[in-house]
Short mmCIF file of C-alpha atoms in Angstrom, two decimals:
data_model
loop_
_atom_site.label_atom_id
_atom_site.label_comp_id
_atom_site.label_asym_id
_atom_site.label_seq_id
_atom_site.Cartn_x
_atom_site.Cartn_y
_atom_site.Cartn_z
CA MET A 8 -4.76 5.17 -39.57
CA GLU A 9 -1.99 3.20 -37.90
CA GLN A 10 -1.08 3.97 -34.28
CA LYS A 11 2.46 4.93 -33.32
CA ALA A 12 4.40 2.52 -31.11
CA SER A 13 4.40 5.08 -28.28
CA GLU A 14 0.59 5.36 -28.47
CA ILE A 15 0.25 1.57 -28.36
CA GLN A 16 2.52 1.42 -25.29
CA LYS A 17 0.53 4.15 -23.52
CA GLN A 18 -2.70 2.27 -24.23
CA ARG A 19 -1.25 -1.01 -22.91
CA ILE A 20 -0.06 0.72 -19.74
CA LYS A 21 -3.48 2.31 -19.26
CA GLU A 22 -5.18 -1.09 -19.67
CA ILE A 23 -2.92 -2.86 -17.17
CA GLU A 24 -3.24 0.03 -14.70
CA SER A 25 -7.04 -0.23 -14.90
CA ALA A 26 -6.79 -3.98 -14.27
CA ALA A 27 -4.49 -3.26 -11.29
CA ASP A 28 -7.03 -0.82 -9.85
CA ARG A 29 -9.68 -3.56 -10.09
CA LEU A 30 -7.33 -6.06 -8.43
CA VAL A 31 -6.66 -3.68 -5.53
CA GLY A 32 -10.39 -3.01 -5.23
CA LYS A 33 -11.07 -6.75 -4.80
CA CYS A 34 -8.34 -7.36 -2.23
CA LYS A 35 -9.02 -6.64 1.44
CA ILE A 36 -5.63 -7.93 2.64
CA MET A 37 -2.24 -6.75 1.41
CA PHE A 38 1.34 -7.74 2.14
CA VAL A 39 3.35 -4.78 3.45
CA SER A 40 7.14 -4.82 3.68
CA SER A 41 9.20 -2.40 5.72
CA VAL A 42 12.95 -2.24 6.34
CA ASN A 43 13.77 -3.38 9.86
CA GLU A 44 16.40 -2.04 12.25
CA ASN A 45 19.00 -4.43 10.76
CA GLY A 46 18.31 -3.41 7.16
CA TYR A 47 16.30 -6.51 6.27
CA PRO A 48 12.82 -6.58 4.75
CA ARG A 49 9.97 -7.48 7.13
CA THR A 50 6.64 -8.43 5.58
CA CYS A 51 3.25 -8.57 7.31
CA CYS A 52 -0.32 -9.09 6.16
CA VAL A 53 -2.44 -6.04 6.91
CA SER A 54 -6.00 -4.99 6.15
CA LYS A 55 -6.39 -2.27 3.56
CA LEU A 56 -8.42 0.64 4.95
CA LYS A 57 -8.75 2.76 1.84
CA ASP A 58 -7.38 3.03 -1.67
CA ALA A 59 -7.42 5.41 -4.58
CA GLY A 60 -6.49 2.62 -6.96
CA PHE A 61 -3.02 1.15 -6.75
CA ARG A 62 -1.26 4.52 -6.54
CA ASP A 63 -2.41 5.52 -3.03
CA LEU A 64 -3.25 3.14 -0.19
CA VAL A 65 -4.02 3.56 3.50
CA PHE A 66 -3.66 1.05 6.33
CA VAL A 67 -3.34 1.06 10.10
CA THR A 68 -0.51 -0.30 12.21
CA SER A 69 0.57 -0.13 15.81
CA LYS A 70 3.52 1.34 17.61
CA ARG A 71 3.53 -1.25 20.38
CA SER A 72 7.31 -1.36 20.69
CA GLU A 73 9.99 1.29 20.84
CA LYS A 74 12.49 -1.12 19.24
CA GLN A 75 10.71 -2.89 16.40
CA GLY A 76 7.54 -3.16 14.34
CA LYS A 77 6.13 -1.44 11.27
CA ALA A 78 5.61 1.98 12.87
CA LYS A 79 9.15 2.04 14.23
CA HIS A 80 10.53 0.88 10.88
CA PHE A 81 8.63 3.58 8.98
CA GLU A 82 9.79 6.27 11.40
CA ALA A 83 13.38 5.35 10.54
CA ASN A 84 12.89 4.59 6.84
CA SER A 85 9.85 5.61 4.79
CA LYS A 86 10.57 3.10 2.00
CA ALA A 87 8.03 0.30 1.66
CA SER A 88 6.64 -2.33 -0.66
CA ILE A 89 3.09 -3.63 -0.93
CA CYS A 90 1.89 -6.73 -2.78
CA PHE A 91 -1.55 -7.90 -3.86
CA GLN A 92 -2.53 -11.25 -5.32
CA ASP A 93 -5.78 -12.67 -6.63
CA GLY A 94 -5.87 -15.91 -8.60
CA GLY A 95 -3.06 -15.76 -11.15
CA ASP A 96 -2.76 -11.97 -11.03
CA SER A 97 -0.34 -10.07 -8.83
CA LEU A 98 0.85 -6.54 -8.25
CA THR A 99 4.04 -5.45 -6.50
CA LEU A 100 4.36 -1.81 -5.50
CA VAL A 101 7.41 0.10 -4.31
CA GLY A 102 6.99 3.48 -2.70
CA GLU A 103 7.09 5.62 0.38
CA VAL A 104 4.89 6.02 3.42
CA ASN A 105 3.94 8.86 5.70
CA PHE A 106 1.85 8.93 8.86
CA ILE A 107 -1.58 10.54 8.75
CA THR A 108 -1.92 12.97 11.66
CA ASP A 109 -5.00 14.98 10.68
CA ARG A 110 -7.68 14.14 13.28
CA ALA A 111 -10.60 14.54 10.87
CA GLU A 112 -8.99 12.17 8.39
CA MET A 113 -8.13 9.72 11.18
CA GLN A 114 -11.74 9.80 12.38
CA ASN A 115 -12.92 9.15 8.84
CA LEU A 116 -10.57 6.15 8.56
CA TRP A 117 -11.39 4.73 12.00
CA ASN A 118 -13.04 1.30 12.01
CA GLU A 119 -14.84 0.16 15.18
CA SER A 120 -13.52 -3.38 14.66
CA ASP A 121 -10.04 -2.02 15.47
CA LYS A 122 -11.16 -1.26 19.02
CA THR A 123 -9.80 -4.71 20.00
CA PHE A 124 -6.29 -3.46 19.22
CA PHE A 125 -6.80 0.22 19.95
CA PRO A 126 -9.29 0.58 22.85
CA LYS A 127 -8.99 4.39 22.90
CA GLY A 128 -9.78 4.72 19.19
CA ILE A 129 -7.89 7.43 17.34
CA ASP A 130 -6.69 8.77 20.71
CA ASP A 131 -4.83 5.54 21.39
CA PRO A 132 -1.13 6.46 21.61
CA LYS A 133 -0.14 3.32 19.70
CA ILE A 134 -2.32 3.73 16.61
CA ARG A 135 -0.67 4.82 13.37
CA PHE A 136 -2.58 5.47 10.16
CA VAL A 137 -0.20 5.02 7.24
CA HIS A 138 -0.48 6.43 3.71
CA PHE A 139 1.50 4.63 0.98
CA HIS A 140 2.29 6.36 -2.31
CA THR A 141 3.42 4.23 -5.26
CA LEU A 142 6.67 5.13 -7.03
CA GLU A 143 6.99 1.90 -9.05
CA ALA A 144 4.55 -0.86 -9.95
CA THR A 145 5.27 -4.32 -11.32
CA PHE A 146 2.19 -5.89 -12.84
CA TRP A 147 1.55 -9.56 -13.66
CA ILE A 148 -2.06 -9.40 -14.78
CA ASN A 149 -3.83 -11.53 -17.39
CA HIS A 150 -0.46 -13.11 -18.25
CA LYS A 151 1.01 -9.70 -19.07
CA PHE A 152 4.11 -8.41 -17.32
CA ARG A 153 5.15 -4.78 -17.05
CA THR A 154 7.01 -2.47 -14.67
CA VAL A 155 6.19 1.24 -14.62
CA LYS A 156 7.86 4.03 -12.64
CA TYR A 157 5.87 6.99 -11.29
CA LYS A 158 6.73 10.28 -9.60
#
């Protein structure tokens, strides 16, 4: 029995999404872009703390300045972009962030190696745990290109 075009497309999306989940699982570092106080993108390399595939990611940043920096940018504008790259494969995500404030979740995410930056641990007033939720993904994986929008 021949598959319908819509079924073929769904299968292709599922395959590339699975490959994207594997790509994210391999990458420890990600490129995170925020919108700065002048409306320009600002990109930094950050360590990924946790992921649930490419749709939900968690990282830590610092609110060291009242005028600039990722935390300040995200307080003013929750829009963000995250990119991953490994070999010839890449993934560009567009979405929104929110700050994690639940102490139990923060404790679970805490990494002792961050004590260099945040000596007081999760009680450090400058630490910000950030959750990113994907609204759009652009995949370039195994020489296949596709953009998919999510809710």
